[in-house]
mmCIF file of C-alpha atoms in Angstrom:
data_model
loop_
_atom_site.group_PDB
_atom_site.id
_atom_site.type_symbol
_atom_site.label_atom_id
_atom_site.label_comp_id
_atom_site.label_asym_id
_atom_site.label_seq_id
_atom_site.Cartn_x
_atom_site.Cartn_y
_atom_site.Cartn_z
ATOM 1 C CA UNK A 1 148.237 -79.896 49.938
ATOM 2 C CA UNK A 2 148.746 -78.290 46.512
ATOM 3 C CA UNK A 3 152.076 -76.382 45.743
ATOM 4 C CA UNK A 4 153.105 -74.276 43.033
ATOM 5 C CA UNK A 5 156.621 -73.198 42.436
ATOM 6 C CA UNK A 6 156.545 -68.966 41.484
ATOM 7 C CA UNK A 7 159.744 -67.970 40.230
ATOM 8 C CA UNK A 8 161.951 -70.391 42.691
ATOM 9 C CA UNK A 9 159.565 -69.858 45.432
ATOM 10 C CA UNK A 10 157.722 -73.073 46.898
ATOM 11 C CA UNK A 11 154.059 -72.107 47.826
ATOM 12 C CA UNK A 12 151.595 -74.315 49.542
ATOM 13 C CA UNK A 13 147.926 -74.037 49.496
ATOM 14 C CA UNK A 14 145.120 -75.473 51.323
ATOM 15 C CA UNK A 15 141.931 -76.712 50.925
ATOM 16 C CA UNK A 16 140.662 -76.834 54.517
ATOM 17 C CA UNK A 17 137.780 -75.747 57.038
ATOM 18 C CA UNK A 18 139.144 -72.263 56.371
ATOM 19 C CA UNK A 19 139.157 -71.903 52.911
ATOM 20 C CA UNK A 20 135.631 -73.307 53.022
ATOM 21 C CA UNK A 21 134.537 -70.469 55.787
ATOM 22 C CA UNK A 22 136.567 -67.518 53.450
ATOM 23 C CA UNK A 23 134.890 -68.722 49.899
ATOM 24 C CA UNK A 24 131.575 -69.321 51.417
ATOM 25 C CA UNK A 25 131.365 -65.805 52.457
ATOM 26 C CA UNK A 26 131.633 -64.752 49.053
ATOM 27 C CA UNK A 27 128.004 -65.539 47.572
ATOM 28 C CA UNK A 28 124.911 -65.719 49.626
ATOM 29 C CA UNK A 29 121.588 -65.952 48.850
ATOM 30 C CA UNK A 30 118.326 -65.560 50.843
ATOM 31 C CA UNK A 31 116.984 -68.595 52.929
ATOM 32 C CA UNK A 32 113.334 -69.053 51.830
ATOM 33 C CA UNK A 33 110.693 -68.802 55.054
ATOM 34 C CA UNK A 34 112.914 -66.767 56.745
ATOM 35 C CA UNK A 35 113.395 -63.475 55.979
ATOM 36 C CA UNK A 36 116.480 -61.839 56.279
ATOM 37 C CA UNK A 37 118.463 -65.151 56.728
ATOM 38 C CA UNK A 38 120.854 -65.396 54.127
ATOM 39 C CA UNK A 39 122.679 -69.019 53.549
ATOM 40 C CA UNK A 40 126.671 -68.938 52.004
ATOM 41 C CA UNK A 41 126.808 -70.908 48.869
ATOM 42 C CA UNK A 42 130.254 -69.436 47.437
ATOM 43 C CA UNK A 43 132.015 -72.851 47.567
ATOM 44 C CA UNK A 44 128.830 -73.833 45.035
ATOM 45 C CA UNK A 45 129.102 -71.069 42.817
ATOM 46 C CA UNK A 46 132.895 -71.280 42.676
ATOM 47 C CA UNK A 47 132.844 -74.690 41.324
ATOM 48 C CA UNK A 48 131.025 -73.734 39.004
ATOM 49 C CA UNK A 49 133.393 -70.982 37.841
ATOM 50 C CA UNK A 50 136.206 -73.052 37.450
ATOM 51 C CA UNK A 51 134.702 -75.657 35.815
ATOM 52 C CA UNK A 52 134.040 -72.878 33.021
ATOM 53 C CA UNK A 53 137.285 -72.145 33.324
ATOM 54 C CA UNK A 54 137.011 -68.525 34.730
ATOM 55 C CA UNK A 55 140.800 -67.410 35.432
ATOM 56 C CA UNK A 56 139.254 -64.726 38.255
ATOM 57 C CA UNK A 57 137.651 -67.032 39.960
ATOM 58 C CA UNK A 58 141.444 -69.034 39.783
ATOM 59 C CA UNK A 59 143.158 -66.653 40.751
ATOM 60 C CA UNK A 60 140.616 -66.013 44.128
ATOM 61 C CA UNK A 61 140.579 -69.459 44.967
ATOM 62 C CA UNK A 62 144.637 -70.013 45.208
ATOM 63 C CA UNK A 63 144.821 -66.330 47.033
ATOM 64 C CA UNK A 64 142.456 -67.640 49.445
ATOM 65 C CA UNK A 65 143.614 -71.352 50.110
ATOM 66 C CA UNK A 66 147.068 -69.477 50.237
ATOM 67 C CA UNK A 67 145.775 -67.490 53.086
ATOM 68 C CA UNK A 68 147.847 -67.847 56.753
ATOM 69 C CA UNK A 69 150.243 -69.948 55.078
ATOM 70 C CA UNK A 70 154.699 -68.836 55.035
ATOM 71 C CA UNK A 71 155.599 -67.678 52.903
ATOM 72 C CA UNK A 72 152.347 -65.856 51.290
ATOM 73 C CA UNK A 73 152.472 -65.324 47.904
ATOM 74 C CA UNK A 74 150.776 -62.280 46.501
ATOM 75 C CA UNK A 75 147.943 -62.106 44.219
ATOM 76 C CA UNK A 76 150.420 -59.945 41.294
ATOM 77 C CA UNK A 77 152.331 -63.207 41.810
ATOM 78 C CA UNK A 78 149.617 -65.222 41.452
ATOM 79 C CA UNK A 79 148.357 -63.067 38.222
ATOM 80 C CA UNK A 80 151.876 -63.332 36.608
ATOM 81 C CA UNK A 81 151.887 -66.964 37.232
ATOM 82 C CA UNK A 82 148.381 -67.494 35.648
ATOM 83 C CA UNK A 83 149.855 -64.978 32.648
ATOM 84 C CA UNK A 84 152.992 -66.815 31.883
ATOM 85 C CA UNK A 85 153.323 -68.567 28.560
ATOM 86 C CA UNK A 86 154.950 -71.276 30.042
ATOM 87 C CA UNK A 87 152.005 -72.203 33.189
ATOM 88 C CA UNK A 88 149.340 -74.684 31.648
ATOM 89 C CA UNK A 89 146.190 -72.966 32.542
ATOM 90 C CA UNK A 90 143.962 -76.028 32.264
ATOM 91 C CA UNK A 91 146.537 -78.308 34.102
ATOM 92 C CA UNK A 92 146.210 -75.806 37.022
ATOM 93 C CA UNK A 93 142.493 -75.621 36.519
ATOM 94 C CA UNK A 94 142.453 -79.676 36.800
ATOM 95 C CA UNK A 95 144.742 -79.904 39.693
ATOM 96 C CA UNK A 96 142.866 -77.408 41.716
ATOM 97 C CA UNK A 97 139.614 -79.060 41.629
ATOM 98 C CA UNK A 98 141.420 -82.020 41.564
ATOM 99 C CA UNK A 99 142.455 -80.864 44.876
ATOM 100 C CA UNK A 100 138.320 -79.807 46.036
ATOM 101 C CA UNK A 101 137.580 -83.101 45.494
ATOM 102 C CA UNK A 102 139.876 -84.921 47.604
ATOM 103 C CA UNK A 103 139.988 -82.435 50.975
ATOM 104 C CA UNK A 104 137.603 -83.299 52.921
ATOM 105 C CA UNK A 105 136.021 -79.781 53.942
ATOM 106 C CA UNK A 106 135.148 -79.234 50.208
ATOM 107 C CA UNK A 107 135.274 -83.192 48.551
ATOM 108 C CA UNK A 108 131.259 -83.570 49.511
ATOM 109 C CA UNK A 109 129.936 -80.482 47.491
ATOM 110 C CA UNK A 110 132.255 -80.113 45.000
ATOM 111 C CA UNK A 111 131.675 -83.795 43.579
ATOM 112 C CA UNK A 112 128.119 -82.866 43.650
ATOM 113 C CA UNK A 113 128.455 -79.972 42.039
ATOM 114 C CA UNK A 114 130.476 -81.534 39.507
ATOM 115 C CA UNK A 115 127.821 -84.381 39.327
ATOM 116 C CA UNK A 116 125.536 -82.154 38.991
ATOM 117 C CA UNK A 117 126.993 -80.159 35.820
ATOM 118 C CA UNK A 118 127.590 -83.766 34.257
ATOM 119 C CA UNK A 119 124.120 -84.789 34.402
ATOM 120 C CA UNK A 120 123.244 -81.156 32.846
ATOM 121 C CA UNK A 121 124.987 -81.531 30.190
ATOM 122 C CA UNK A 122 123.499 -84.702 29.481
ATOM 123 C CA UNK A 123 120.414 -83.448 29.712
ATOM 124 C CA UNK A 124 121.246 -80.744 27.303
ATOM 125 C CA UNK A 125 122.878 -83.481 24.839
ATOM 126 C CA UNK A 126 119.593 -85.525 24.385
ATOM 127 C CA UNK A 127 117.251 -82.345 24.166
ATOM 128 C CA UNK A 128 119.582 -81.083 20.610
ATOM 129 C CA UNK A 129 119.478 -85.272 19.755
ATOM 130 C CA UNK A 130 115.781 -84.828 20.053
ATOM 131 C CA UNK A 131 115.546 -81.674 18.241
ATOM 132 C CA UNK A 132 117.355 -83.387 15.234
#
């Protein structure tokens, strides 16, 4: 379980069954054949995100994986956290998808994910190697 410490205050967050359901429900997209199915891919897309480092997207996840937990920190707490000089952003970046890849409700997809941005970037790496 992840914690952050926000001015004195201990704060745990979790990565669970829960957190998948909640950040799921955030992107769908249509299943194909069935019209008017729609399938939740939000844990996908958010990967995504904070591999590009999108500080929204940050601050959603720990608000969420904060969710039914005592106490509950706020997401202006969160936010001034995030905006303090002295928080390193990419450390808390890291350690949060450092912590998607270990829980088990979220280690399966977000490795391939992150496999699956590796092998992308690759791919992009040999097409400009080619082009020179």
């Amino acid at each position: 379980m992840q914690e952050l410490t926000i001015n004195g205050q201990v704060f745990q967050f979790h990565y669970g069954v829960g957190f998948l359901k909640e950040i799921n429900k955030k992107t769908t997209i249509p299943v194909e054949g069935f019209p008017g199915e729609r399938k939740n891919v939000g844990l996908r897309y958010t990967i995504m995100k904070l591999y590009d480092g999108d500080v929204e997207t940050l601050l959603d996840v720990l608000d969420i994986a904060n969710k039914n937990k005592v106490p509950r920190v706020t997401k202006e707490q969160l936010a001034s956290y995030i905006d303090d000089e002295n928080t390193d952003i990419d450390e808390l970046f890291e350690e949060t998808l450092g912590f998607l890849k270990k829980t088990n409700a979220t280690k399966k997809e977000t490795l391939d994910v992150l496999e699956s941005i590796q092998k992308a970037i690759e791919e992009q790496k040999k097409e400009q190697e080619n082009k020179n």
